[in-house]
Coordinates of C-alpha atoms in Angstrom, one line a residue:
X191 CA 89.9 -76.7 -26.9
X192 CA 92.9 -75.2 -25.1
X193 CA 94.1 -71.6 -26.1
X194 CA 97.6 -71.3 -27.0
X195 CA 100.3 -70.4 -24.4
X196 CA 100.6 -66.9 -23.8
X197 CA 103.8 -65.3 -24.5
X198 CA 105.7 -63.0 -21.9
X199 CA 104.6 -59.4 -22.1
X200 CA 107.6 -58.2 -24.1
X201 CA 106.9 -60.7 -26.9
X202 CA 103.3 -59.8 -26.9
X203 CA 104.3 -55.9 -27.1
X204 CA 106.7 -56.6 -30.0
X205 CA 104.0 -58.5 -31.9
X206 CA 101.2 -56.0 -31.5
X207 CA 103.7 -53.3 -32.5
X208 CA 104.3 -54.8 -36.0
X209 CA 102.4 -55.4 -39.2
X210 CA 102.1 -59.2 -39.8
X211 CA 102.2 -59.2 -43.5
X212 CA 105.1 -56.9 -44.2
X213 CA 106.6 -57.0 -40.9
X214 CA 106.5 -53.2 -40.6
X215 CA 107.1 -51.7 -37.3
X216 CA 104.1 -49.5 -36.2
X217 CA 106.2 -47.4 -33.8
X218 CA 109.4 -45.4 -34.5
X219 CA 112.5 -47.5 -33.0
X220 CA 113.0 -45.3 -30.0
X221 CA 109.3 -45.8 -28.7
X222 CA 109.3 -49.5 -29.8
X223 CA 112.4 -49.5 -27.6
X224 CA 110.6 -47.7 -24.8
X225 CA 107.4 -50.1 -24.9
X226 CA 109.9 -53.1 -25.0
X227 CA 112.2 -51.9 -22.1
X228 CA 109.0 -51.3 -19.7
X229 CA 107.8 -54.6 -20.4
X230 CA 110.9 -56.5 -19.8
X231 CA 111.1 -54.6 -16.4
X232 CA 107.6 -55.8 -15.9
X233 CA 108.7 -59.2 -16.4
X234 CA 111.3 -59.0 -13.9
X235 CA 108.4 -57.7 -11.5
X236 CA 106.5 -60.9 -12.3
X237 CA 109.5 -63.1 -11.6
X238 CA 110.0 -61.2 -8.2
X239 CA 113.5 -60.2 -9.1
X240 CA 112.8 -56.3 -8.8
X241 CA 111.0 -54.0 -6.4
X242 CA 110.2 -50.4 -7.1
X243 CA 111.2 -48.1 -4.2
X244 CA 110.7 -44.5 -3.8
X245 CA 113.8 -42.3 -4.2
X246 CA 114.8 -40.2 -1.2
X247 CA 113.1 -37.3 -2.5
X248 CA 109.8 -38.9 -3.4
X249 CA 108.4 -39.5 0.0
X250 CA 108.0 -42.3 2.4
X251 CA 106.1 -45.0 0.6
X252 CA 107.5 -48.4 1.1
X253 CA 108.8 -50.5 -1.5
X254 CA 106.3 -51.5 -4.2
X255 CA 106.0 -55.0 -5.1
X256 CA 103.6 -57.0 -7.1
X257 CA 100.7 -58.7 -4.7
X258 CA 101.1 -62.4 -4.0
X259 CA 98.6 -63.6 -6.6
X260 CA 100.6 -62.2 -9.3
X261 CA 103.8 -64.1 -10.3
X262 CA 105.3 -66.0 -13.2
X263 CA 104.6 -69.7 -13.4
X264 CA 107.2 -72.0 -14.8
X265 CA 110.6 -71.2 -15.8
X266 CA 110.6 -70.9 -19.6
X267 CA 109.9 -67.7 -21.8
X268 CA 106.3 -68.6 -22.0
X269 CA 105.5 -69.4 -18.2
X270 CA 103.6 -66.2 -17.4
X271 CA 100.3 -66.8 -15.7
X272 CA 99.8 -63.5 -14.0
X273 CA 96.8 -64.4 -12.0
X274 CA 91.4 -44.5 -20.0
X275 CA 93.4 -43.2 -17.1
X276 CA 96.7 -44.8 -16.2
X277 CA 97.4 -42.4 -13.1
X278 CA 94.9 -44.1 -10.7
X279 CA 97.7 -45.6 -8.3
X280 CA 98.7 -43.3 -5.6
X281 CA 102.0 -42.4 -4.3
X282 CA 105.0 -40.4 -5.9
X283 CA 105.4 -39.8 -9.5
X284 CA 107.0 -42.5 -11.7
X285 CA 110.0 -40.6 -12.0
X286 CA 110.7 -40.8 -8.2
X287 CA 111.1 -44.6 -8.3
X288 CA 114.1 -46.5 -8.3
X289 CA 114.5 -50.3 -9.2
X290 CA 115.9 -52.3 -6.6
X291 CA 117.2 -55.9 -7.3
X292 CA 115.7 -58.3 -4.6
X293 CA 116.9 -61.5 -6.2
X294 CA 119.9 -61.7 -8.6
X295 CA 119.2 -65.3 -9.8
X296 CA 118.6 -65.7 -13.4
X297 CA 115.1 -66.3 -14.3
X298 CA 115.8 -69.1 -16.7
X299 CA 114.5 -66.8 -19.6
X300 CA 117.1 -65.2 -21.9
X301 CA 115.6 -61.8 -22.3
X302 CA 114.6 -61.0 -18.7
X303 CA 118.0 -62.7 -17.4
X304 CA 120.1 -60.3 -19.8
X305 CA 118.2 -57.2 -18.3
X306 CA 118.8 -58.6 -14.8
X307 CA 122.5 -59.2 -15.4
X308 CA 122.7 -55.7 -16.8
X309 CA 121.0 -54.1 -13.6
X310 CA 123.3 -56.1 -11.3
X311 CA 126.4 -55.3 -13.0
X312 CA 125.7 -51.4 -13.2
X313 CA 126.2 -49.3 -10.2
X314 CA 122.9 -47.9 -8.9
X315 CA 120.7 -46.0 -8.1
X316 CA 118.5 -47.4 -10.8
X317 CA 116.0 -44.7 -11.7
X318 CA 113.0 -46.1 -13.5
X319 CA 112.6 -43.7 -16.4
X320 CA 116.3 -43.6 -17.0
X321 CA 116.5 -47.3 -17.1
X322 CA 113.7 -47.3 -19.6
X323 CA 115.5 -45.0 -21.8
X324 CA 118.8 -46.9 -21.5
X325 CA 117.4 -50.2 -22.4
X326 CA 115.3 -48.6 -25.2
X327 CA 118.5 -47.9 -27.1
X328 CA 118.6 -51.0 -28.9
X329 CA 119.2 -53.4 -26.2
X330 CA 115.6 -54.0 -25.5
X331 CA 114.6 -54.8 -29.0
X332 CA 117.7 -56.9 -29.5
X333 CA 117.1 -59.3 -26.5
X334 CA 113.2 -59.6 -27.5
X335 CA 113.9 -60.5 -31.2
X336 CA 116.6 -63.0 -30.1
X337 CA 113.8 -64.8 -27.7
X338 CA 111.4 -64.7 -30.5
X339 CA 114.0 -66.3 -32.8
X340 CA 114.7 -69.0 -30.4
X341 CA 110.9 -69.8 -30.0
X342 CA 110.5 -69.8 -33.6
X343 CA 107.9 -66.9 -33.7
X344 CA 110.6 -64.9 -35.9
X345 CA 113.0 -66.3 -38.4
X346 CA 115.7 -65.0 -40.3
X347 CA 115.1 -64.7 -44.1
X348 CA 118.0 -63.9 -46.7
X349 CA 117.0 -62.3 -49.8
X350 CA 119.9 -62.7 -52.6
X351 CA 120.3 -60.3 -55.5
X352 CA 122.8 -60.2 -58.3
X353 CA 125.7 -58.6 -56.1
X354 CA 124.3 -58.5 -52.6
X355 CA 122.2 -60.3 -50.0
X356 CA 119.9 -59.0 -47.2
X357 CA 118.8 -60.9 -44.2
X358 CA 116.2 -59.7 -42.2
X359 CA 113.8 -61.1 -39.5
X360 CA 110.1 -62.0 -40.7
X361 CA 107.2 -63.7 -38.9
X362 CA 106.7 -67.4 -39.3
X363 CA 103.1 -67.0 -39.1
X364 CA 102.0 -63.3 -40.3
X365 CA 98.7 -63.8 -38.2
X366 CA 100.8 -63.7 -35.0
X367 CA 101.1 -60.1 -34.8
X368 CA 97.5 -59.5 -34.4
X369 CA 97.0 -62.0 -31.5
X370 CA 97.9 -59.8 -28.5
X371 CA 95.7 -57.1 -29.1
X372 CA 93.0 -59.2 -30.6
X373 CA 92.9 -61.1 -27.2
X374 CA 92.5 -57.7 -25.3
X375 CA 89.8 -56.5 -27.4
X376 CA 87.7 -59.7 -27.5
X377 CA 87.9 -60.1 -23.5
X378 CA 86.9 -56.3 -23.4
X379 CA 84.1 -56.9 -25.8
X380 CA 82.8 -59.9 -23.6
X381 CA 83.4 -57.9 -20.4
X382 CA 86.0 -60.3 -19.1
X383 CA 89.0 -59.5 -16.8
X384 CA 92.2 -59.1 -18.3
X385 CA 94.9 -60.9 -16.8
X386 CA 97.7 -58.6 -15.0
X387 CA 100.3 -59.2 -17.8
X388 CA 97.6 -58.2 -20.5
X389 CA 96.5 -55.0 -18.3
X390 CA 100.3 -54.0 -18.3
X391 CA 100.6 -54.5 -22.0
X392 CA 97.5 -52.5 -22.8
X393 CA 98.7 -49.8 -20.4
X394 CA 101.9 -49.5 -22.5
X395 CA 99.8 -49.4 -25.7
X396 CA 98.6 -46.1 -24.5
X397 CA 101.8 -45.1 -22.9
X398 CA 103.4 -45.4 -26.3
X399 CA 100.5 -44.3 -28.5
X400 CA 100.0 -47.6 -30.2
X401 CA 96.5 -47.7 -29.0
X402 CA 95.8 -45.1 -31.7
X403 CA 96.0 -48.3 -34.1
X404 CA 95.2 -51.2 -32.1
X405 CA 92.2 -49.7 -30.0
X406 CA 90.8 -47.5 -32.7
X407 CA 87.8 -50.0 -33.1
X408 CA 86.9 -50.0 -29.4
X409 CA 83.6 -48.5 -28.7
X410 CA 82.9 -46.2 -25.5
X411 CA 81.5 -48.9 -23.5
X412 CA 84.7 -51.1 -24.0
X413 CA 87.1 -48.1 -23.6
X414 CA 85.4 -47.4 -20.2
X415 CA 85.7 -51.1 -19.2
X416 CA 89.3 -51.0 -19.9
X417 CA 89.7 -47.8 -17.8
X418 CA 87.9 -49.4 -14.9
X419 CA 90.3 -52.2 -15.0
X420 CA 93.3 -50.1 -15.0
X421 CA 91.8 -48.3 -12.0
X422 CA 90.7 -51.6 -10.1
X423 CA 93.2 -54.1 -11.1
X424 CA 96.5 -52.8 -12.2
X425 CA 98.8 -53.2 -9.3
X426 CA 100.4 -50.0 -8.2
X427 CA 104.0 -50.8 -9.2
X428 CA 102.7 -51.4 -12.7
X429 CA 101.0 -48.0 -12.6
X430 CA 104.2 -46.4 -11.8
X431 CA 106.1 -48.5 -14.5
X432 CA 103.4 -47.5 -17.3
X433 CA 103.8 -43.9 -16.1
X434 CA 107.4 -43.9 -16.5
X435 CA 107.2 -45.4 -20.0
X436 CA 104.9 -42.8 -21.1
X437 CA 107.2 -40.0 -19.6
X438 CA 110.1 -41.8 -21.5
X439 CA 108.2 -42.0 -24.9
X440 CA 107.3 -38.4 -24.7
X441 CA 110.9 -37.6 -24.6
X442 CA 111.7 -39.7 -27.5
X443 CA 109.0 -38.3 -29.8

């Protein structure tokens, strides 16, 4: 039996941040936006469109790219096949890193391409934390919801009343929002390695406080496994990205 195709990280984060039955968001709009902005930038790292480089004041660390084994397979929005302390990466603080566009070609995916286009069209420098804040102000949520609508995960539902009507986005399958966190918890319980995309998403659960709802049932053993995987397996650029998201989330709360 084959498992369903894994969604892009930002879609997984959006799903996990919502209640499937009522569609209620589990995070405030600003913090949800921070998580989505960071995962979209992470997608562009997977697509090899971006590189993290230290700002002039951050030291002499060379540009940080994802290692060769971590890449996005395929050209569609579901093409990701990326081969509790989040501060295990060495080097300058996240706030000292800039985003550098190393390939301006669209990814073939509407959401990540929209973010890339905005980066290309905006004069730099592109400080990571500032860009997370900028994208979190509605843009990141809009492009992810658009992508989820295209793929049929979300659909528009109109409720008509006597004199008015209201259109909202609802989940086509109310079980879908529970899948990303459930997948991560299951792998931890069986001591299986998380792929890089899931490690990043789990890190952003912690960065935004979503872990208090999604990981509240993890026992100490599984929490230790997650922390160990962060330390051993999360590439340094993603450590910096998660740290920047944590800092941005703190500012919005």
